[in-house]
mmCIF file of C-alpha atoms and ligand atoms in Angstrom:
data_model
loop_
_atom_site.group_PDB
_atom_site.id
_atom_site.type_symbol
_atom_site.label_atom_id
_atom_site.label_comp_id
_atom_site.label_asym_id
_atom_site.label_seq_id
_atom_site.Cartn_x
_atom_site.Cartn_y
_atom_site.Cartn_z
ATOM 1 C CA UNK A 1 0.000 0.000 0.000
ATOM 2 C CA UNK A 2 1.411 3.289 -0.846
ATOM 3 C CA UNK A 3 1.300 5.810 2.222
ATOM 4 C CA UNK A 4 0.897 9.604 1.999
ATOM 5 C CA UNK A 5 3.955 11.303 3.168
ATOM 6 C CA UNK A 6 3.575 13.562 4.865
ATOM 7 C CA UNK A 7 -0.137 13.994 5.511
ATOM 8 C CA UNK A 8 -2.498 15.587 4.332
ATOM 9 C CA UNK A 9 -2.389 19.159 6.263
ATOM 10 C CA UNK A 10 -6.464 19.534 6.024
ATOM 11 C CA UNK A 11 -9.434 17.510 6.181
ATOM 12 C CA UNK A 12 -13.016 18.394 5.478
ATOM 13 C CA UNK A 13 -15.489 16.769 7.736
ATOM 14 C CA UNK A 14 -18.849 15.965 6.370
ATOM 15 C CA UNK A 15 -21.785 16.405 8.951
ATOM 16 C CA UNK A 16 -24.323 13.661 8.746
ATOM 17 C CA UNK A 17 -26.371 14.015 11.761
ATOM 18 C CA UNK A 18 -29.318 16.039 10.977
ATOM 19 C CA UNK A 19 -30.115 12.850 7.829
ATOM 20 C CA UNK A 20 -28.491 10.006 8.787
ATOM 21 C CA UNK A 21 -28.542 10.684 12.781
ATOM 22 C CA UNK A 22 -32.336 11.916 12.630
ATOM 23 C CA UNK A 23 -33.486 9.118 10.073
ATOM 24 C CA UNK A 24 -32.728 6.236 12.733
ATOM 25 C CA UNK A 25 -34.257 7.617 16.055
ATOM 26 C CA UNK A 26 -37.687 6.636 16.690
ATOM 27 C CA UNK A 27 -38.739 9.977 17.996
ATOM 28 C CA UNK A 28 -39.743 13.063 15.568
ATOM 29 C CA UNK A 29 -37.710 15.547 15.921
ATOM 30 C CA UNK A 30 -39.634 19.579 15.617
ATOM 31 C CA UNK A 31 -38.318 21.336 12.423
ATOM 32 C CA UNK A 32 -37.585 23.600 14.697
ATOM 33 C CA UNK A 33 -34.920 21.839 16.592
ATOM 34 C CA UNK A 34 -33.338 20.176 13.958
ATOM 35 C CA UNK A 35 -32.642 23.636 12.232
ATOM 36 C CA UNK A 36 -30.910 24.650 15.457
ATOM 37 C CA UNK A 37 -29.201 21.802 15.546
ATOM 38 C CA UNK A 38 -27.575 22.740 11.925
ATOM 39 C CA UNK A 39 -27.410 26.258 13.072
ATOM 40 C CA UNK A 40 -25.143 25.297 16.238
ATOM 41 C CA UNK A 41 -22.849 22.451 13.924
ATOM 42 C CA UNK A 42 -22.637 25.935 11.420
ATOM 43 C CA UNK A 43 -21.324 27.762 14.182
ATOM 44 C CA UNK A 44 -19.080 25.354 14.985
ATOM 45 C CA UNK A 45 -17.270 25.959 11.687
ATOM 46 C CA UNK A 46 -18.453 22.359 9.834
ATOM 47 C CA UNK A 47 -18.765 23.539 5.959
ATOM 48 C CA UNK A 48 -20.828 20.435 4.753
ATOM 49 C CA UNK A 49 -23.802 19.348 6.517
ATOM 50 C CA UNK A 50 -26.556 16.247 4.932
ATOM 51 C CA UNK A 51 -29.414 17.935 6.348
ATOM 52 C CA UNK A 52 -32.239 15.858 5.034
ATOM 53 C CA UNK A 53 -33.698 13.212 2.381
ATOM 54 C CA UNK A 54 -35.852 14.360 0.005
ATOM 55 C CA UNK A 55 -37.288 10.387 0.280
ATOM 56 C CA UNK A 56 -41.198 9.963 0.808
ATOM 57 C CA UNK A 57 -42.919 10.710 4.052
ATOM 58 C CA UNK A 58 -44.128 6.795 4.450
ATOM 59 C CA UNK A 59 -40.925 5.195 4.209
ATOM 60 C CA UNK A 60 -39.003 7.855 6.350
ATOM 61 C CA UNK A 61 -41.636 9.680 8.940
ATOM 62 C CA UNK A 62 -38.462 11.550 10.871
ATOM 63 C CA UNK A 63 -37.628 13.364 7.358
ATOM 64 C CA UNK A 64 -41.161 14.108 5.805
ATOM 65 C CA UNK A 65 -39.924 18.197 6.644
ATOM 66 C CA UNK A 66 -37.227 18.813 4.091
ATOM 67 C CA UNK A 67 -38.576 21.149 2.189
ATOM 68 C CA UNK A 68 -39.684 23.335 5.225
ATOM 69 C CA UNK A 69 -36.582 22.594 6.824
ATOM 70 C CA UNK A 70 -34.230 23.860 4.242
ATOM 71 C CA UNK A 71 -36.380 27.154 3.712
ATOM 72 C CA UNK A 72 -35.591 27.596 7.431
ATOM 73 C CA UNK A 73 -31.167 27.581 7.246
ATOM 74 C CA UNK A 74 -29.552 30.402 7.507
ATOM 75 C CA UNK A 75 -28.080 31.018 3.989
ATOM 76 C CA UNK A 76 -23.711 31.101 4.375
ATOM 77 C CA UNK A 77 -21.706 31.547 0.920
ATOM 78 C CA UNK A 78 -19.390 29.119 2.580
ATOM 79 C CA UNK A 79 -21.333 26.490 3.607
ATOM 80 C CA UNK A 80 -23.198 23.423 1.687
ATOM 81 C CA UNK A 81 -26.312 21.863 2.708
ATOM 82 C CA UNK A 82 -26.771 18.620 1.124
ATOM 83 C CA UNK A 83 -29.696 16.390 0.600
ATOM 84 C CA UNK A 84 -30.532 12.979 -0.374
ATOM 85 C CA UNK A 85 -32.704 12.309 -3.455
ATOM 86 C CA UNK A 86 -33.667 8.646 -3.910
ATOM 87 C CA UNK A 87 -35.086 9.138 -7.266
ATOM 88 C CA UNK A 88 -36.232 11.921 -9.665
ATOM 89 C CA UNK A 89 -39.210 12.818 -7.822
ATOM 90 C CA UNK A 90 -36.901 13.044 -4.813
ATOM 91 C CA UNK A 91 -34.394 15.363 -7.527
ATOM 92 C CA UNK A 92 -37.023 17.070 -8.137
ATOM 93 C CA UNK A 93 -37.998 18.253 -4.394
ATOM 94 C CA UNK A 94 -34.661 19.125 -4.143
ATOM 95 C CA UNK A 95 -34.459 21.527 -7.085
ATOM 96 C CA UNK A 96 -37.369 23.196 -5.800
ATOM 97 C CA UNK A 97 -35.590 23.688 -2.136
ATOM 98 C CA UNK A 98 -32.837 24.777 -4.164
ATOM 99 C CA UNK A 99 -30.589 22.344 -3.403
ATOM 100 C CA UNK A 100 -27.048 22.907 -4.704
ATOM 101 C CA UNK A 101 -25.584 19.714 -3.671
ATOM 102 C CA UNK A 102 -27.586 15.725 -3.309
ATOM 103 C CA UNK A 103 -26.568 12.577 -2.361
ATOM 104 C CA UNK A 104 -27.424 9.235 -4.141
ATOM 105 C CA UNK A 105 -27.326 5.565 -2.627
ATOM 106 C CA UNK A 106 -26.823 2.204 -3.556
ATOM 107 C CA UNK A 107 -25.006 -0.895 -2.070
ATOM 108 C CA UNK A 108 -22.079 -2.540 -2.921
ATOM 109 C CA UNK A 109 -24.284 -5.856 -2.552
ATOM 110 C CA UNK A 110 -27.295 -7.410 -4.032
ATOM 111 C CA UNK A 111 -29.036 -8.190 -0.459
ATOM 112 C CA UNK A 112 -28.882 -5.006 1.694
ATOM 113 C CA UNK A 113 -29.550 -2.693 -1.912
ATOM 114 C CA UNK A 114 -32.878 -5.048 -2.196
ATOM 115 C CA UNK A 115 -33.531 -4.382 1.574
ATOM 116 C CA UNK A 116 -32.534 -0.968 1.543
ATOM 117 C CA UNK A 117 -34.104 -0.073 -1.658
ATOM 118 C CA UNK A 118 -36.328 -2.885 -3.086
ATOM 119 C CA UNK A 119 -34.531 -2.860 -6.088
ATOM 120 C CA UNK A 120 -31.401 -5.121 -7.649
ATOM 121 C CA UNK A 121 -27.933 -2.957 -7.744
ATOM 122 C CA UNK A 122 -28.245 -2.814 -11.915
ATOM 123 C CA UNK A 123 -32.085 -1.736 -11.531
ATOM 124 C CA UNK A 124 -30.222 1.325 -9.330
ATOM 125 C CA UNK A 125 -27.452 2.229 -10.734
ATOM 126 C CA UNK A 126 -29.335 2.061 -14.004
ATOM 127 C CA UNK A 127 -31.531 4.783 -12.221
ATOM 128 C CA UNK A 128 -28.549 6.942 -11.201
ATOM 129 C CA UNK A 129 -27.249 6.834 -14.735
ATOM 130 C CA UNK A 130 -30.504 9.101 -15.158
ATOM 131 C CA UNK A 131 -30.164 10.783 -12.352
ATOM 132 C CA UNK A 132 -27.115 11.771 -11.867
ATOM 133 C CA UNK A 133 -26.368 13.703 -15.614
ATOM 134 C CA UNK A 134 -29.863 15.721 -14.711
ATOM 135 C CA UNK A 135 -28.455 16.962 -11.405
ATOM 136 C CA UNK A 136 -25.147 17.648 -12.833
ATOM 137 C CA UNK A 137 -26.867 19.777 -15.963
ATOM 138 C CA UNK A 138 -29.418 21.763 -13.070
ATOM 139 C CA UNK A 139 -25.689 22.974 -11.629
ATOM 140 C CA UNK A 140 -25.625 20.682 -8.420
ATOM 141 C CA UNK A 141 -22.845 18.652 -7.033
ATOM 142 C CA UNK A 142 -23.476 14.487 -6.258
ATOM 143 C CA UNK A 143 -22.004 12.950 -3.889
ATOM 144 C CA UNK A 144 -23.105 9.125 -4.292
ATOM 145 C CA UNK A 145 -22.565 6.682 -1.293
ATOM 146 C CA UNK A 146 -21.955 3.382 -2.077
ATOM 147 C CA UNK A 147 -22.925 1.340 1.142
ATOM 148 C CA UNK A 148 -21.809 -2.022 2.063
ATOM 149 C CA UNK A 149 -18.293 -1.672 0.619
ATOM 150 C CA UNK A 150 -16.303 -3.471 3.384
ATOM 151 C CA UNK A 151 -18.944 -6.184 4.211
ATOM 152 C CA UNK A 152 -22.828 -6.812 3.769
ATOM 153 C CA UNK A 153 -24.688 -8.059 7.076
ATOM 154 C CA UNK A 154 -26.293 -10.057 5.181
ATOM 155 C CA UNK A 155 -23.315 -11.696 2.412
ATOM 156 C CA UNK A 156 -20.742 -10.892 4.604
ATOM 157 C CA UNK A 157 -17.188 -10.463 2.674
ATOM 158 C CA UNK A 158 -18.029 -8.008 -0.306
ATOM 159 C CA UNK A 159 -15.832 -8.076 -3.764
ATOM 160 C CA UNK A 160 -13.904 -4.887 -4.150
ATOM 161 C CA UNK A 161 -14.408 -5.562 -7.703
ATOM 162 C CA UNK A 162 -18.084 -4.711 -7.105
ATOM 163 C CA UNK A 163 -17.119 -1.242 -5.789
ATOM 164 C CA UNK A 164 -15.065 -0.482 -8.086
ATOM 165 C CA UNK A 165 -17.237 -1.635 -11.157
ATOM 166 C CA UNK A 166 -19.984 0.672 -9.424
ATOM 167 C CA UNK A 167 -17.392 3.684 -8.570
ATOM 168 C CA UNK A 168 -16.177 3.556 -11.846
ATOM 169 C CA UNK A 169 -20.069 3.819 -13.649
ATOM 170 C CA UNK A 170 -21.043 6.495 -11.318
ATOM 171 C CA UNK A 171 -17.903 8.924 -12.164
ATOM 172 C CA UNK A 172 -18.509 8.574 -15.804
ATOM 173 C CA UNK A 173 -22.449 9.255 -14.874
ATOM 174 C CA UNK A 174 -21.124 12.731 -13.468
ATOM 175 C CA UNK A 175 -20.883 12.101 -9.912
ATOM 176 C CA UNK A 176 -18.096 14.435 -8.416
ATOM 177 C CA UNK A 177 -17.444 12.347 -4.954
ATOM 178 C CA UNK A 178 -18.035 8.668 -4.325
ATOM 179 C CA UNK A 179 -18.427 7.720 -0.582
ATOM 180 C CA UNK A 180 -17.071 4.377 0.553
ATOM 181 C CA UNK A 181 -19.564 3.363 2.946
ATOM 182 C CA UNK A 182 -18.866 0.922 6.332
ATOM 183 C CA UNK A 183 -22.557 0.027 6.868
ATOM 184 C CA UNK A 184 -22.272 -2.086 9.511
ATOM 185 C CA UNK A 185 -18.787 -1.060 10.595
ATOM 186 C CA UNK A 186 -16.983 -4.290 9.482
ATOM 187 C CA UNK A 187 -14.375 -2.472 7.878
ATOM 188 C CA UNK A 188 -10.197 -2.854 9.438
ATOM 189 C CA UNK A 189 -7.527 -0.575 8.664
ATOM 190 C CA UNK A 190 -6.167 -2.954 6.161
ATOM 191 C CA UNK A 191 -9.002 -3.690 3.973
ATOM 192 C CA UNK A 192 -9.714 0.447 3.776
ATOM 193 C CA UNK A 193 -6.334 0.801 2.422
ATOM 194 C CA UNK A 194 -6.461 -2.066 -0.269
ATOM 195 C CA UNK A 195 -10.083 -0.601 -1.280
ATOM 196 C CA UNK A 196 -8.454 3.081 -1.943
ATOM 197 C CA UNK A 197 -5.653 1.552 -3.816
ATOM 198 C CA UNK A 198 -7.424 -0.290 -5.840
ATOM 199 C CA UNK A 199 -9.481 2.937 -6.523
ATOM 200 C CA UNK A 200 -6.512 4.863 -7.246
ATOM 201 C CA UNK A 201 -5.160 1.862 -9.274
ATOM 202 C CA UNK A 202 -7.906 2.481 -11.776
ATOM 203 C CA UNK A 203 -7.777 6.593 -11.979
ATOM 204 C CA UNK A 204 -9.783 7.125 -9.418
ATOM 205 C CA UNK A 205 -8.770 10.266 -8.206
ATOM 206 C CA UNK A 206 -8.122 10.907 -4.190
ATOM 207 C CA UNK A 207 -10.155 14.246 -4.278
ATOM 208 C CA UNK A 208 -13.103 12.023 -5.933
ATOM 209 C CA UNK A 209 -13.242 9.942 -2.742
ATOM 210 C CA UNK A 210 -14.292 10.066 1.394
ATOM 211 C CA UNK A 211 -14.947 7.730 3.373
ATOM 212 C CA UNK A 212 -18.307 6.857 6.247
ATOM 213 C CA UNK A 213 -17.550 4.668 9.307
ATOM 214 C CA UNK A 214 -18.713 3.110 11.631
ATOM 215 C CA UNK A 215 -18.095 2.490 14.694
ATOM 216 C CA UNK A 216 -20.742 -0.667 15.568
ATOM 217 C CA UNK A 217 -17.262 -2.786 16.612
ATOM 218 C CA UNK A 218 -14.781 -0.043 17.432
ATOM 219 C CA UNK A 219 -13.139 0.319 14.481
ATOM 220 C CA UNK A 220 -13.963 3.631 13.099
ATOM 221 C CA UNK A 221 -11.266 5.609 14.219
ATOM 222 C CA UNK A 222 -9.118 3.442 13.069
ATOM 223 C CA UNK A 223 -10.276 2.771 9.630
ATOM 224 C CA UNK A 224 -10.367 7.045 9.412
ATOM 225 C CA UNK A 225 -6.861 7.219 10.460
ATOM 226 C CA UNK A 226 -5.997 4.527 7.577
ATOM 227 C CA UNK A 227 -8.021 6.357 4.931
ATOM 228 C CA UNK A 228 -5.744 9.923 6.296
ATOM 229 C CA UNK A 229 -2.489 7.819 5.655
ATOM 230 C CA UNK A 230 -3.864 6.791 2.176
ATOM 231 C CA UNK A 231 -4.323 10.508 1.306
ATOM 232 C CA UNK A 232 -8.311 11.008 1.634
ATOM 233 C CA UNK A 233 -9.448 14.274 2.881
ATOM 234 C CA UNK A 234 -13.154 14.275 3.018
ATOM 235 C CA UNK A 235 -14.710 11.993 6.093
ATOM 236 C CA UNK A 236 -18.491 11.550 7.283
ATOM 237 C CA UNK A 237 -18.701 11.874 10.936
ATOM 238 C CA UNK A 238 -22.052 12.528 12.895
ATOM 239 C CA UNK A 239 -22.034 14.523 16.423
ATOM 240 C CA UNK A 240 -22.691 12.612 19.532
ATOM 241 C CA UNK A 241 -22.349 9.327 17.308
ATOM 242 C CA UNK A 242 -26.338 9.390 16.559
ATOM 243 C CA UNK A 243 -27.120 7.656 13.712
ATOM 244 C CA UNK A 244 -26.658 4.404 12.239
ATOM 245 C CA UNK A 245 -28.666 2.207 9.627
ATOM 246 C CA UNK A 246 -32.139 0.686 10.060
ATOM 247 C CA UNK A 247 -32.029 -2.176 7.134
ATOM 248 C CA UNK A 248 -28.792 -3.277 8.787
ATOM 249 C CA UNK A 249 -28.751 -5.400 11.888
ATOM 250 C CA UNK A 250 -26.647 -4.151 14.508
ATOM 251 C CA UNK A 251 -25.827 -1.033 13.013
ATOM 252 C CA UNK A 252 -25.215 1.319 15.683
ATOM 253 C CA UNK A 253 -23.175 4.432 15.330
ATOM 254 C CA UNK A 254 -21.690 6.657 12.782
ATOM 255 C CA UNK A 255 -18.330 7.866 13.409
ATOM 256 C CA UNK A 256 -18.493 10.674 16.110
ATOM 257 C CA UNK A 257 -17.985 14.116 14.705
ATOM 258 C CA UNK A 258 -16.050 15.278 17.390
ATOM 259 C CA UNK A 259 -13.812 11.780 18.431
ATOM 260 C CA UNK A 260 -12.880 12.856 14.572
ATOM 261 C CA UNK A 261 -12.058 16.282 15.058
ATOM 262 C CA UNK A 262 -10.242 15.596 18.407
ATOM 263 C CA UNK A 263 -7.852 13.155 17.135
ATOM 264 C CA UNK A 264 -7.485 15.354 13.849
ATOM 265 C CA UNK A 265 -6.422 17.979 15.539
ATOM 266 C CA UNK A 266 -4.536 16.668 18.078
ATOM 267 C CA UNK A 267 -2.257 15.151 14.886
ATOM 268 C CA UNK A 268 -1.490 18.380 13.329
ATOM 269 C CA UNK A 269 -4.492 17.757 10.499
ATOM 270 C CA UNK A 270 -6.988 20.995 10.266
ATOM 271 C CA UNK A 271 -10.525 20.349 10.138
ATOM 272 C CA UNK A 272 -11.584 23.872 10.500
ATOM 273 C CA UNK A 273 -13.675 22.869 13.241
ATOM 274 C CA UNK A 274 -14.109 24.714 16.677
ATOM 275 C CA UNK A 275 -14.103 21.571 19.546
ATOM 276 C CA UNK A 276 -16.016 23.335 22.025
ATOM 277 C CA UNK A 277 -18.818 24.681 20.173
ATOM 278 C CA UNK A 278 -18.920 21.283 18.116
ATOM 279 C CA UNK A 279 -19.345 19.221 21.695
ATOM 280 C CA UNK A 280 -22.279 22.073 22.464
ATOM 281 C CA UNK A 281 -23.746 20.866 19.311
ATOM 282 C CA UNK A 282 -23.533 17.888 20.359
ATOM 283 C CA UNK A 283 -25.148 18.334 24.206
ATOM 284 C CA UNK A 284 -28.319 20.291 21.926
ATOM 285 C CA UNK A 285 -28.592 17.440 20.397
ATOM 286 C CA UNK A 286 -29.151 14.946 23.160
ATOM 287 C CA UNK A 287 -31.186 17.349 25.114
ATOM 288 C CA UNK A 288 -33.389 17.199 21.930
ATOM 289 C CA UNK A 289 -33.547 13.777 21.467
ATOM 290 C CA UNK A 290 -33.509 12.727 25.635
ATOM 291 C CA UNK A 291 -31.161 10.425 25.451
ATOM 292 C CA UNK A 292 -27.439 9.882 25.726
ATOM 293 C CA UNK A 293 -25.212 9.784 23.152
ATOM 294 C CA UNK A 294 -22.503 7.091 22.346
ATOM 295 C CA UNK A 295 -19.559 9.311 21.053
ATOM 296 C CA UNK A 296 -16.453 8.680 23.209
ATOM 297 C CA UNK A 297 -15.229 12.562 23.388
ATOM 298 C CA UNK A 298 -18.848 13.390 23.857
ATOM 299 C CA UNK A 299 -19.250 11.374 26.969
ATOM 300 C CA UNK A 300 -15.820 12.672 28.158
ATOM 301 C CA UNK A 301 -17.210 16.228 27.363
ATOM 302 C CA UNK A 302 -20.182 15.590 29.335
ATOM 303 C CA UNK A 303 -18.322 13.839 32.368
ATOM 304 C CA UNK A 304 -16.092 16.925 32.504
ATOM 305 C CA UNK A 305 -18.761 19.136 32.854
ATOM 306 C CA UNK A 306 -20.263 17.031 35.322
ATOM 307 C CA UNK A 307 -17.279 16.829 37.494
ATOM 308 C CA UNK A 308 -16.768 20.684 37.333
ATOM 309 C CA UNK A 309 -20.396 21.274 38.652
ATOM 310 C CA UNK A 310 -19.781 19.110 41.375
ATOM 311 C CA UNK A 311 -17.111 20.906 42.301
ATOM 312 C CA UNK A 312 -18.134 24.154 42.171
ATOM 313 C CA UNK A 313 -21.738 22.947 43.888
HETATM 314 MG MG1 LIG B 401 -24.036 6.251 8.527
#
C-alpha cells in the first residue's frame, strides 16, 4: 500500500447528523430543533452538513420536513447543505428547495440494496445513470454513497471488484465524490487501504473519494486514520455518534464528529472545526432527542462538565 507522506495538512469533515442521525431515532424531531441543531454544527465551523432526504414521508416519517426545513437555514456563501434524493421525484424536491448539492445511494451488494431499496444494484445504478447527468446539468454537485463496501450483514465479505465496477459507472455518470460506505462497521484498517488503492489503481482520483464509518465494533477511528495515511481528505462523521442504519442489523453508530475532530487535531491535520462549540452541538442534540449519546469525546465532554459542577456545587 502506498502511504501519503507527509499527511495531508487539512481535512473536510462531512456532517451527517441532521439525515443520517435523525433518520434512525424513533422519535420526531420539531423542524424547529433540527434547524438549530444545523445552526449550532454551522457555528461550529463544519462547511458540509446532509441535512435531510428528500425520500417519501411513508418510508421515512423523521424526514417528511425537508422542504420546510431547508427554507428555514440560515443562507452562508461558505457552507453546503446537502440532501438525499432517492429518485427523480426526490431530484425534483430538491431543485425546488434549491438544493445545490444531493446525495445518491446504492449498495455494494445485491441483499442489503434489495432491503434498503427494493430494487437489484443494476435496476439502481441504471436509475442513477438518469439521475445523476440531470443533477449535474441543473448545476448541483453528487455525492453518491456506495454502502456495504467493506462487508454486507447479510453476504458478509463483499468483492472490491463490485465497488469499483460501481465507482467507476457512477464517475462517468457525473458524480463528483463517491463515498465508501462501512454500513455495519466491518471495515479494518487494512481492507480500507487495499479498497483506496485499488481505486486509485484504476484513476480514481483521491479528491473524488471520502470515506463513512462506523463504529458498531470499534473500528472507526481506526479505519479514518488509515483512509488519512492513504491521502483522503473528506470523512463523514455525525455529532454525539447518533445515527446508524435501520435495514442493517446491529448497526449502531456513525463515526463521532467530534472523536474525529479531536484526534485530527490533536495530529497536526486541520478540520476547521471549533471543539467546544462542536461538543455544544452535540449536548443540543441529546437534550433534543432525551437520550445519551454514544460518542467517546462526547461522553468525556459531558463527564467533565459534570465533574466541574460538582465541584463548584
Ligand atoms: Mg451512517
Amino acid at each position: 500500500m502506498r502511504l501519503t507522506s507527509p499527511l495531508p495538512a487539512a481535512v473536510r469533515v462531512y456532517e451527517v447528523s441532521p439525515r443520517d442521525g435523525l433518520q434512525n431515532e424513533s422519535a420526531v424531531v420539531s423542524t424547529e430543533h433540527k434547524a438549530e441543531l444545523i445552526a449550532r454544527l454551522v457555528a461550529s465551523g463544519l462547511r458540509d452538513i446532509e441535512v435531510t432526504s428528500f425520500v417519501r414521508a411513508r418510508w421515512i416519517p423523521q424526514l417528511s420536513d425537508a422542504a420546510e426545513l431547508v427554507a428555514m437555514l440560515p443562507a452562508h456563501d461558505d457552507v453546503n447543505y446537502w440532501g438525499l434524493v432517492p429518485n427523480p421525484v426526490g431530484l425534483e424536491r430538491a431543485l425546488e428547495a434549491r438544493m445545490r448539492g444531493v446525495g445518491t445511494v446504492l449498495s455494494a451488494s445485491e441483499t442489503h440494496n434489495k432491503k434498503n431499496l427494493n430494487r437489484t444494484v443494476r435496476e439502481s445504478l441504471a436509475g442513477l445513470e438518469e439521475l445523476i447527468p440531470v443533477a449535474k446539468d441543473e448545476g448541483m454537485r453528487v455525492r453518491s454513497y456506495i454502502s456495504t463496501v467493506f462487508g454486507c450483514p447479510y453476504e458478509g465479505d463483499v468483492a472490491p471488484e463490485a465497488t469499483l465496477a460501481l465507482a467507476e459507472r457512477l464517475l462517468v455518470a457525473g458524480c463528483d465524490e463517491i463515498v465508501l460506505g462501512d454500513t455495519v462497521g466491518m471495515a479494518n484498517p487494512v481492507q480500507v487501504q487495499a479498497m483506496v488503492q485499488l481505486l486509485l489503481d484504476h484513476g480514481v482520483r483521491l479528491d473524488q473519494l471520502a470515506v463513512h464509518f462506523h463504529d458498531t465494533r470499534g473500528t472507526a477511528l481506526a479505519n479514518a486514520l488509515a483512509a488519512l495515511q492513504c491521502g483522503i481528505t473528506t470523512f463523514d462523521a455525525s455529532v454525539g455518534g447518533l445515527g446508524g442504519c435501520p435495514y442493517a442489523p446491529g448497526a449502531a453508530g456513525n463515526l463521532a464528529s467530534e472523536d474525529l475532530v479531536h484526534m485530527f487535531e490533536a495530529m497536526g491535520v486541520r478540520t476547521g472545526v471549533d471543539l467546544d462549540r462542536l461538543a455544544e452541538a452535540g449536548h443540543f442534540a441529546e437534550r433534543v432527542l432525551g437520550r445519551e449519546l454514544s460518542g467517546r469525546f462526547h461522553q468525556f465532554h459531558a463527564g467533565s462538565a459534570r465533574r466541574a459542577q460538582t465541584r463548584t456545587a
